[in-house]
PDB file of C-alpha atoms in Angstrom:
ATOM      1  CA  MET A 293     241.875 111.714 104.840  1.00  0.00           C
ATOM      2  CA  ARG A 294     244.691 114.278 104.861  1.00  0.00           C
ATOM      3  CA  GLU A 295     244.002 117.663 103.294  1.00  0.00           C
ATOM      4  CA  ILE A 296     246.601 119.672 101.356  1.00  0.00           C
ATOM      5  CA  ASP A 297     245.816 123.204 100.248  1.00  0.00           C
ATOM      6  CA  ALA A 298     246.143 123.923  96.543  1.00  0.00           C
ATOM      7  CA  LEU A 299     248.023 127.114  97.417  1.00  0.00           C
ATOM      8  CA  LYS A 300     250.726 125.029  99.088  1.00  0.00           C
ATOM      9  CA  VAL A 301     251.015 122.944  95.929  1.00  0.00           C
ATOM     10  CA  LYS A 302     251.313 126.056  93.772  1.00  0.00           C
ATOM     11  CA  GLU A 303     254.090 127.503  95.936  1.00  0.00           C
ATOM     12  CA  ALA A 304     255.961 124.190  95.949  1.00  0.00           C
ATOM     13  CA  VAL A 305     255.839 123.874  92.149  1.00  0.00           C
ATOM     14  CA  LYS A 306     256.910 127.489  91.731  1.00  0.00           C
ATOM     15  CA  LYS A 307     259.991 126.875  93.873  1.00  0.00           C
ATOM     16  CA  LEU A 308     260.779 123.581  92.141  1.00  0.00           C
ATOM     17  CA  CYS A 309     260.741 125.219  88.694  1.00  0.00           C
ATOM     18  CA  MET A 310     263.304 127.800  89.744  1.00  0.00           C
ATOM     19  CA  GLU A 311     265.534 125.472  91.742  1.00  0.00           C
ATOM     20  CA  ALA A 312     265.549 122.788  89.027  1.00  0.00           C
ATOM     21  CA  ASN A 313     266.951 125.368  86.625  1.00  0.00           C
ATOM     22  CA  TYR A 314     269.448 126.869  89.078  1.00  0.00           C
ATOM     23  CA  TYR A 315     270.873 123.798  90.811  1.00  0.00           C
ATOM     24  CA  LEU A 316     271.990 120.609  89.101  1.00  0.00           C
ATOM     25  CA  PRO A 317     271.390 117.426  91.145  1.00  0.00           C
ATOM     26  CA  LYS A 318     274.286 116.171  93.267  1.00  0.00           C
ATOM     27  CA  ASP A 319     274.495 112.902  91.332  1.00  0.00           C
ATOM     28  CA  VAL A 320     274.996 114.832  88.088  1.00  0.00           C
ATOM     29  CA  LEU A 321     277.717 117.027  89.597  1.00  0.00           C
ATOM     30  CA  LYS A 322     279.449 113.914  90.926  1.00  0.00           C
ATOM     31  CA  ALA A 323     279.255 112.334  87.460  1.00  0.00           C
ATOM     32  CA  PHE A 324     280.842 115.450  85.926  1.00  0.00           C
ATOM     33  CA  LYS A 325     283.753 115.229  88.362  1.00  0.00           C
ATOM     34  CA  GLU A 326     284.243 111.522  87.770  1.00  0.00           C
ATOM     35  CA  GLY A 327     283.932 112.073  84.023  1.00  0.00           C
ATOM     36  CA  GLU A 328     286.720 114.621  84.056  1.00  0.00           C
ATOM     37  CA  SER A 329     289.052 112.131  85.720  1.00  0.00           C
ATOM     38  CA  ARG A 330     288.071 109.211  83.454  1.00  0.00           C
ATOM     39  CA  GLU A 331     287.986 111.006  80.087  1.00  0.00           C
ATOM     40  CA  VAL A 332     291.102 110.376  77.971  1.00  0.00           C
ATOM     41  CA  SER A 333     290.561 113.257  75.560  1.00  0.00           C
ATOM     42  CA  GLN A 334     292.042 116.548  76.779  1.00  0.00           C
ATOM     43  CA  VAL A 335     289.284 118.456  74.998  1.00  0.00           C
ATOM     44  CA  GLY A 336     286.753 116.204  76.714  1.00  0.00           C
ATOM     45  CA  LYS A 337     288.351 116.872  80.091  1.00  0.00           C
ATOM     46  CA  ASN A 338     288.070 120.595  79.441  1.00  0.00           C
ATOM     47  CA  VAL A 339     284.385 120.202  78.570  1.00  0.00           C
ATOM     48  CA  PHE A 340     283.751 118.507  81.917  1.00  0.00           C
ATOM     49  CA  LYS A 341     285.658 121.264  83.680  1.00  0.00           C
ATOM     50  CA  ILE A 342     283.572 123.948  81.962  1.00  0.00           C
ATOM     51  CA  LEU A 343     280.330 122.140  82.858  1.00  0.00           C
ATOM     52  CA  GLN A 344     281.326 122.131  86.516  1.00  0.00           C
ATOM     53  CA  GLU A 345     282.274 125.810  86.418  1.00  0.00           C
ATOM     54  CA  ASN A 346     278.953 126.648  84.761  1.00  0.00           C
ATOM     55  CA  ALA A 347     277.035 124.693  87.406  1.00  0.00           C
ATOM     56  CA  ASP A 348     278.896 126.517  90.164  1.00  0.00           C
ATOM     57  CA  ILE A 349     278.125 129.959  88.699  1.00  0.00           C
ATOM     58  CA  ALA A 350     274.455 129.084  88.146  1.00  0.00           C
ATOM     59  CA  ALA A 351     274.038 127.904  91.736  1.00  0.00           C
ATOM     60  CA  LYS A 352     275.906 130.786  93.357  1.00  0.00           C
ATOM     61  CA  GLU A 353     274.133 133.496  91.364  1.00  0.00           C
ATOM     62  CA  GLU A 354     270.797 131.653  91.071  1.00  0.00           C
ATOM     63  CA  LEU A 355     270.787 131.856  87.298  1.00  0.00           C
ATOM     64  CA  PRO A 356     269.538 129.277  84.791  1.00  0.00           C
ATOM     65  CA  TYR A 357     272.187 126.646  84.126  1.00  0.00           C
ATOM     66  CA  CYS A 358     271.136 126.634  80.442  1.00  0.00           C
ATOM     67  CA  GLN A 359     269.386 129.185  78.239  1.00  0.00           C
ATOM     68  CA  ASP A 360     266.837 126.525  77.283  1.00  0.00           C
ATOM     69  CA  THR A 361     264.899 126.295  80.537  1.00  0.00           C
ATOM     70  CA  GLY A 362     262.740 123.580  79.074  1.00  0.00           C
ATOM     71  CA  PHE A 363     259.253 122.251  79.076  1.00  0.00           C
ATOM     72  CA  ALA A 364     257.998 121.767  82.642  1.00  0.00           C
ATOM     73  CA  VAL A 365     257.373 118.036  82.977  1.00  0.00           C
ATOM     74  CA  VAL A 366     255.722 117.259  86.307  1.00  0.00           C
ATOM     75  CA  PHE A 367     255.473 113.812  87.891  1.00  0.00           C
ATOM     76  CA  VAL A 368     252.860 113.667  90.654  1.00  0.00           C
ATOM     77  CA  GLU A 369     252.583 110.764  93.082  1.00  0.00           C
ATOM     78  CA  ILE A 370     249.410 111.372  95.067  1.00  0.00           C
ATOM     79  CA  GLY A 371     248.518 109.244  98.055  1.00  0.00           C
ATOM     80  CA  GLN A 372     245.047 107.728  97.946  1.00  0.00           C
ATOM     81  CA  ASP A 373     244.408 109.268 101.369  1.00  0.00           C
ATOM     82  CA  VAL A 374     245.156 112.828 100.181  1.00  0.00           C
ATOM     83  CA  ARG A 375     242.513 115.397  99.328  1.00  0.00           C
ATOM     84  CA  ILE A 376     243.385 118.689  97.640  1.00  0.00           C
ATOM     85  CA  VAL A 377     241.367 121.588  99.021  1.00  0.00           C
ATOM     86  CA  GLY A 378     241.060 125.221  98.019  1.00  0.00           C
ATOM     87  CA  GLY A 379     241.238 124.628  94.298  1.00  0.00           C
ATOM     88  CA  SER A 380     242.131 122.235  91.501  1.00  0.00           C
ATOM     89  CA  LEU A 381     245.381 120.255  91.703  1.00  0.00           C
ATOM     90  CA  GLU A 382     246.081 120.710  88.006  1.00  0.00           C
ATOM     91  CA  GLU A 383     245.376 124.435  88.119  1.00  0.00           C
ATOM     92  CA  ALA A 384     247.676 124.756  91.128  1.00  0.00           C
ATOM     93  CA  ILE A 385     250.500 122.989  89.283  1.00  0.00           C
ATOM     94  CA  ASN A 386     250.135 125.133  86.177  1.00  0.00           C
ATOM     95  CA  ARG A 387     249.924 128.285  88.265  1.00  0.00           C
ATOM     96  CA  GLY A 388     253.126 127.270  90.021  1.00  0.00           C
ATOM     97  CA  VAL A 389     254.859 126.750  86.682  1.00  0.00           C
ATOM     98  CA  SER A 390     253.610 130.115  85.437  1.00  0.00           C
ATOM     99  CA  GLU A 391     254.828 132.003  88.500  1.00  0.00           C
ATOM    100  CA  GLY A 392     258.093 130.084  88.718  1.00  0.00           C
ATOM    101  CA  TYR A 393     259.068 130.773  85.135  1.00  0.00           C
ATOM    102  CA  THR A 394     257.906 134.389  85.278  1.00  0.00           C
ATOM    103  CA  GLU A 395     259.330 135.443  88.641  1.00  0.00           C
ATOM    104  CA  GLY A 396     262.462 133.358  88.134  1.00  0.00           C
ATOM    105  CA  TYR A 397     263.160 135.073  84.788  1.00  0.00           C
ATOM    106  CA  LEU A 398     263.267 131.692  83.063  1.00  0.00           C
ATOM    107  CA  ARG A 399     262.851 131.499  79.307  1.00  0.00           C
ATOM    108  CA  LYS A 400     259.335 130.710  78.174  1.00  0.00           C
ATOM    109  CA  SER A 401     259.438 128.137  75.378  1.00  0.00           C
ATOM    110  CA  ILE A 402     255.907 126.806  74.973  1.00  0.00           C
ATOM    111  CA  VAL A 403     253.721 127.623  71.970  1.00  0.00           C
ATOM    112  CA  SER A 404     249.932 127.433  72.190  1.00  0.00           C
ATOM    113  CA  ASP A 405     249.428 125.474  68.972  1.00  0.00           C
ATOM    114  CA  PRO A 406     252.020 123.033  67.617  1.00  0.00           C
ATOM    115  CA  LEU A 407     251.172 123.461  63.945  1.00  0.00           C
ATOM    116  CA  PHE A 408     248.992 126.386  62.821  1.00  0.00           C
ATOM    117  CA  ASP A 409     249.538 129.160  65.365  1.00  0.00           C
ATOM    118  CA  ARG A 410     252.885 128.790  67.101  1.00  0.00           C
ATOM    119  CA  LYS A 411     252.343 131.695  69.464  1.00  0.00           C
ATOM    120  CA  ASN A 412     254.224 131.682  72.780  1.00  0.00           C
ATOM    121  CA  THR A 413     251.919 131.195  75.766  1.00  0.00           C
ATOM    122  CA  GLY A 414     254.055 133.660  77.701  1.00  0.00           C
ATOM    123  CA  ASP A 415     254.453 131.731  80.948  1.00  0.00           C
ATOM    124  CA  ASN A 416     255.707 128.247  79.925  1.00  0.00           C
ATOM    125  CA  THR A 417     252.344 126.624  80.535  1.00  0.00           C
ATOM    126  CA  PRO A 418     250.635 124.279  80.170  1.00  0.00           C
ATOM    127  CA  ALA A 419     252.892 121.786  81.885  1.00  0.00           C
ATOM    128  CA  ILE A 420     253.039 118.119  80.980  1.00  0.00           C
ATOM    129  CA  ILE A 421     251.671 116.381  84.078  1.00  0.00           C
ATOM    130  CA  HIS A 422     251.849 112.660  84.852  1.00  0.00           C
ATOM    131  CA  TYR A 423     249.730 111.396  87.749  1.00  0.00           C
ATOM    132  CA  GLN A 424     250.202 108.214  89.753  1.00  0.00           C
ATOM    133  CA  VAL A 425     247.955 107.238  92.662  1.00  0.00           C
ATOM    134  CA  VAL A 426     249.921 105.496  95.418  1.00  0.00           C
ATOM    135  CA  PRO A 427     249.164 104.271  98.950  1.00  0.00           C
ATOM    136  CA  GLY A 428     249.463 106.724 101.840  1.00  0.00           C
ATOM    137  CA  ASP A 429     248.754 110.353 102.654  1.00  0.00           C
ATOM    138  CA  LYS A 430     251.706 112.089 100.979  1.00  0.00           C
ATOM    139  CA  LEU A 431     252.026 114.111  97.802  1.00  0.00           C
ATOM    140  CA  ARG A 432     255.339 113.839  95.958  1.00  0.00           C
ATOM    141  CA  ILE A 433     255.998 116.264  93.114  1.00  0.00           C
ATOM    142  CA  THR A 434     258.960 116.097  90.729  1.00  0.00           C
ATOM    143  CA  VAL A 435     259.551 118.894  88.225  1.00  0.00           C
ATOM    144  CA  ALA A 436     261.885 118.252  85.298  1.00  0.00           C
ATOM    145  CA  ALA A 437     262.983 121.049  82.967  1.00  0.00           C
ATOM    146  CA  LYS A 438     263.256 119.157  79.668  1.00  0.00           C
ATOM    147  CA  GLY A 439     265.085 121.006  76.922  1.00  0.00           C
ATOM    148  CA  GLY A 440     264.028 120.865  73.283  1.00  0.00           C
ATOM    149  CA  GLY A 441     267.379 119.863  71.811  1.00  0.00           C
ATOM    150  CA  SER A 442     267.655 116.537  73.586  1.00  0.00           C
ATOM    151  CA  GLU A 443     263.923 115.874  73.258  1.00  0.00           C
ATOM    152  CA  ASN A 444     264.233 116.190  69.479  1.00  0.00           C
ATOM    153  CA  MET A 445     266.735 113.325  69.440  1.00  0.00           C
ATOM    154  CA  SER A 446     264.400 110.893  71.221  1.00  0.00           C
ATOM    155  CA  ARG A 447     262.798 108.011  69.333  1.00  0.00           C
ATOM    156  CA  LEU A 448     260.154 105.284  69.662  1.00  0.00           C
ATOM    157  CA  ALA A 449     259.832 101.978  67.818  1.00  0.00           C
ATOM    158  CA  MET A 450     257.280  99.186  67.810  1.00  0.00           C
ATOM    159  CA  LEU A 451     259.624  96.231  67.420  1.00  0.00           C
ATOM    160  CA  LYS A 452     258.595  92.643  66.786  1.00  0.00           C
ATOM    161  CA  PRO A 453     258.813  90.269  69.774  1.00  0.00           C
ATOM    162  CA  ALA A 454     261.270  88.189  67.724  1.00  0.00           C
ATOM    163  CA  ASP A 455     263.672  91.156  67.701  1.00  0.00           C
ATOM    164  CA  GLY A 456     264.311  90.458  71.372  1.00  0.00           C
ATOM    165  CA  VAL A 457     267.213  91.837  73.382  1.00  0.00           C
ATOM    166  CA  GLU A 458     269.459  92.292  70.353  1.00  0.00           C
ATOM    167  CA  GLY A 459     266.778  94.318  68.586  1.00  0.00           C
ATOM    168  CA  VAL A 460     266.398  96.591  71.596  1.00  0.00           C
ATOM    169  CA  LYS A 461     270.155  97.124  71.862  1.00  0.00           C
ATOM    170  CA  LYS A 462     270.435  97.874  68.145  1.00  0.00           C
ATOM    171  CA  PHE A 463     267.639 100.450  68.319  1.00  0.00           C
ATOM    172  CA  VAL A 464     269.078 102.217  71.378  1.00  0.00           C
ATOM    173  CA  LEU A 465     272.578 102.397  69.924  1.00  0.00           C
ATOM    174  CA  LYS A 466     271.322 103.648  66.550  1.00  0.00           C
ATOM    175  CA  THR A 467     269.261 106.349  68.259  1.00  0.00           C
ATOM    176  CA  VAL A 468     272.260 107.626  70.205  1.00  0.00           C
ATOM    177  CA  SER A 469     274.583 107.341  67.218  1.00  0.00           C
ATOM    178  CA  ASP A 470     272.183 109.242  64.961  1.00  0.00           C
ATOM    179  CA  ALA A 471     271.814 111.937  67.628  1.00  0.00           C
ATOM    180  CA  GLY A 472     275.564 112.535  67.652  1.00  0.00           C
ATOM    181  CA  PRO A 473     276.489 115.870  69.278  1.00  0.00           C
ATOM    182  CA  ASN A 474     272.991 117.370  68.948  1.00  0.00           C
ATOM    183  CA  PRO A 475     271.671 116.551  72.450  1.00  0.00           C
ATOM    184  CA  CYS A 476     274.707 118.163  74.164  1.00  0.00           C
ATOM    185  CA  PRO A 477     276.580 115.149  75.533  1.00  0.00           C
ATOM    186  CA  PRO A 478     277.514 113.697  77.928  1.00  0.00           C
ATOM    187  CA  ILE A 479     273.926 112.502  77.899  1.00  0.00           C
ATOM    188  CA  THR A 480     271.752 110.363  80.109  1.00  0.00           C
ATOM    189  CA  VAL A 481     269.710 107.800  78.213  1.00  0.00           C
ATOM    190  CA  GLY A 482     266.249 106.819  79.427  1.00  0.00           C
ATOM    191  CA  VAL A 483     264.897 103.618  77.898  1.00  0.00           C
ATOM    192  CA  GLY A 484     261.333 102.363  78.135  1.00  0.00           C
ATOM    193  CA  ILE A 485     260.510  98.782  77.205  1.00  0.00           C
ATOM    194  CA  GLY A 486     257.033  97.264  77.021  1.00  0.00           C
ATOM    195  CA  GLY A 487     253.563  98.577  77.737  1.00  0.00           C
ATOM    196  CA  THR A 488     251.848 100.259  74.803  1.00  0.00           C
ATOM    197  CA  PHE A 489     252.694 103.003  72.317  1.00  0.00           C
ATOM    198  CA  GLU A 490     251.990 105.797  74.822  1.00  0.00           C
ATOM    199  CA  LYS A 491     253.135 103.945  77.950  1.00  0.00           C
ATOM    200  CA  VAL A 492     256.621 103.184  76.668  1.00  0.00           C
ATOM    201  CA  ALA A 493     257.391 106.863  76.025  1.00  0.00           C
ATOM    202  CA  TYR A 494     256.351 107.677  79.598  1.00  0.00           C
ATOM    203  CA  LEU A 495     258.594 104.889  80.919  1.00  0.00           C
ATOM    204  CA  ALA A 496     261.606 106.286  79.052  1.00  0.00           C
ATOM    205  CA  LYS A 497     261.097 109.748  80.488  1.00  0.00           C
ATOM    206  CA  LYS A 498     260.349 108.479  83.997  1.00  0.00           C
ATOM    207  CA  ALA A 499     263.601 106.499  83.885  1.00  0.00           C
ATOM    208  CA  LEU A 500     265.536 109.764  83.614  1.00  0.00           C
ATOM    209  CA  MET A 501     264.351 110.759  87.095  1.00  0.00           C
ATOM    210  CA  ARG A 502     266.389 108.001  88.750  1.00  0.00           C
ATOM    211  CA  PRO A 503     269.768 109.073  90.163  1.00  0.00           C
ATOM    212  CA  ILE A 504     272.816 108.306  88.063  1.00  0.00           C
ATOM    213  CA  GLY A 505     274.239 104.913  88.950  1.00  0.00           C
ATOM    214  CA  HIS A 506     271.019 103.540  90.474  1.00  0.00           C
ATOM    215  CA  ARG A 507     270.426 100.287  88.645  1.00  0.00           C
ATOM    216  CA  ASN A 508     267.116  98.650  87.809  1.00  0.00           C
ATOM    217  CA  GLU A 509     265.984  96.317  90.584  1.00  0.00           C
ATOM    218  CA  ASP A 510     265.735  93.424  88.117  1.00  0.00           C
ATOM    219  CA  PRO A 511     269.304  92.108  87.632  1.00  0.00           C
ATOM    220  CA  ARG A 512     268.622  91.294  83.971  1.00  0.00           C
ATOM    221  CA  TYR A 513     267.677  94.871  83.174  1.00  0.00           C
ATOM    222  CA  ALA A 514     270.479  96.173  85.384  1.00  0.00           C
ATOM    223  CA  ALA A 515     272.971  94.146  83.324  1.00  0.00           C
ATOM    224  CA  LEU A 516     271.443  95.519  80.125  1.00  0.00           C
ATOM    225  CA  GLU A 517     271.831  99.076  81.439  1.00  0.00           C
ATOM    226  CA  GLU A 518     275.522  98.439  82.050  1.00  0.00           C
ATOM    227  CA  GLU A 519     276.011  96.817  78.647  1.00  0.00           C
ATOM    228  CA  LEU A 520     274.287  99.645  76.786  1.00  0.00           C
ATOM    229  CA  LEU A 521     276.289 102.268  78.678  1.00  0.00           C
ATOM    230  CA  GLU A 522     279.525 100.533  77.718  1.00  0.00           C
ATOM    231  CA  GLU A 523     278.523 100.230  74.070  1.00  0.00           C
ATOM    232  CA  ILE A 524     277.324 103.838  73.848  1.00  0.00           C
ATOM    233  CA  ASN A 525     280.628 105.038  75.246  1.00  0.00           C
ATOM    234  CA  LYS A 526     282.443 103.124  72.514  1.00  0.00           C
ATOM    235  CA  LEU A 527     280.747 105.317  69.879  1.00  0.00           C
ATOM    236  CA  GLY A 528     283.378 108.014  70.404  1.00  0.00           C
ATOM    237  CA  ILE A 529     280.982 110.985  70.308  1.00  0.00           C
ATOM    238  CA  GLY A 530     282.416 112.249  73.581  1.00  0.00           C
ATOM    239  CA  PRO A 531     281.748 115.291  75.777  1.00  0.00           C
ATOM    240  CA  GLY A 532     280.298 118.141  73.751  1.00  0.00           C
ATOM    241  CA  GLY A 533     280.491 115.930  70.668  1.00  0.00           C
ATOM    242  CA  TYR A 534     284.245 116.579  70.385  1.00  0.00           C
ATOM    243  CA  GLY A 535     285.222 112.926  70.657  1.00  0.00           C
ATOM    244  CA  GLY A 536     286.297 110.920  73.649  1.00  0.00           C
ATOM    245  CA  ARG A 537     285.492 108.059  75.957  1.00  0.00           C
ATOM    246  CA  ILE A 538     282.390 109.401  77.710  1.00  0.00           C
ATOM    247  CA  THR A 539     279.345 110.006  75.541  1.00  0.00           C
ATOM    248  CA  ALA A 540     276.813 108.988  78.208  1.00  0.00           C
ATOM    249  CA  LEU A 541     276.830 109.355  81.978  1.00  0.00           C
ATOM    250  CA  ASP A 542     274.274 106.598  82.441  1.00  0.00           C
ATOM    251  CA  VAL A 543     271.577 104.425  80.886  1.00  0.00           C
ATOM    252  CA  LYS A 544     268.393 103.789  82.851  1.00  0.00           C
ATOM    253  CA  ILE A 545     265.691 101.320  81.874  1.00  0.00           C
ATOM    254  CA  GLU A 546     262.077 101.077  83.016  1.00  0.00           C
ATOM    255  CA  TRP A 547     259.855  98.255  81.782  1.00  0.00           C
ATOM    256  CA  PHE A 548     256.208  97.196  81.828  1.00  0.00           C
ATOM    257  CA  PRO A 549     254.297  94.082  80.693  1.00  0.00           C
ATOM    258  CA  CYS A 550     253.147  94.169  77.064  1.00  0.00           C
ATOM    259  CA  HIS A 551     250.900  92.421  74.545  1.00  0.00           C
ATOM    260  CA  ILE A 552     252.082  89.087  73.117  1.00  0.00           C
ATOM    261  CA  ALA A 553     252.283  90.623  69.633  1.00  0.00           C
ATOM    262  CA  THR A 554     254.326  93.711  70.559  1.00  0.00           C
ATOM    263  CA  LEU A 555     257.716  94.911  71.793  1.00  0.00           C
ATOM    264  CA  PRO A 556     257.534  98.696  72.227  1.00  0.00           C
ATOM    265  CA  VAL A 557     260.839 100.503  72.870  1.00  0.00           C
ATOM    266  CA  ALA A 558     261.397 104.206  73.491  1.00  0.00           C
ATOM    267  CA  VAL A 559     264.588 106.195  73.991  1.00  0.00           C
ATOM    268  CA  ASN A 560     264.358 109.565  75.719  1.00  0.00           C
ATOM    269  CA  ILE A 561     267.689 111.365  75.635  1.00  0.00           C
ATOM    270  CA  GLN A 562     268.599 113.896  78.312  1.00  0.00           C
ATOM    271  CA  CYS A 563     271.365 116.440  77.749  1.00  0.00           C
ATOM    272  CA  HIS A 564     274.138 116.815  80.314  1.00  0.00           C
ATOM    273  CA  ALA A 565     271.947 119.333  82.171  1.00  0.00           C
ATOM    274  CA  SER A 566     269.759 116.697  83.798  1.00  0.00           C
ATOM    275  CA  ARG A 567     267.548 119.171  85.637  1.00  0.00           C
ATOM    276  CA  HIS A 568     264.933 117.899  88.043  1.00  0.00           C
ATOM    277  CA  LYS A 569     263.878 118.622  91.601  1.00  0.00           C
ATOM    278  CA  GLU A 570     261.341 117.014  93.901  1.00  0.00           C
ATOM    279  CA  ILE A 571     259.452 117.666  97.113  1.00  0.00           C
ATOM    280  CA  GLU A 572     257.159 115.662  99.374  1.00  0.00           C
ATOM    281  CA  LEU A 573     254.202 117.436 100.959  1.00  0.00           C
TER     282      LEU A 573
END
């Protein structure tokens, strides 16, 4: 049994929160550059150029790439041979988020009660934490800064099994079309298919953590990712919502077995600032 100190976890999460907001992933930066060359609209090309300039300034000056520094969504893969010592794992993660957002001068956007008392918690906690127990003695932590604007455009539907592939495609395209310019395109589209009501939403968000261009291992789902990306980019929403060829940088699908009577589908839209960072302890 390998022991990992809770203090080490806290420090790692703290650093991840700041770096996720300062530095866009390399795959996203590459997609911006390729998008600029592929976009036919001159306005769209300029949007891609501005996004790259903004990313460069944020990284060089260690400033938030976007004013909405997001909800801290934390994916934890914990090896079954790992034991956290010196404190609670969940407390360590939340403490890391608190210190990262406070010391990094990142905007705090979380309210303590969603309906009756929308008072800011003051340190961007509590985080949304997803745990997965895996083989081995490692601890992998991914922190995603998920902005409110793109999250608001996400949708979930409990389709009928008879709706099939065409029903899924129709729902995804309608969700993106209805979102229009609101989620700050060019977007990345995470799609969850299967599982249950709560599982499918998790799948859609987890899909966003995959690098741009990395296809689903199942060739059928990989082909569907490509088809949806092509169809979304025919909508003409374009970079910044100003029109153009590139509305989405990628579509990523994760799936899970489901009940014979159900076909859950979720779409989690990510703005162009696809901010996430991971570490393995």
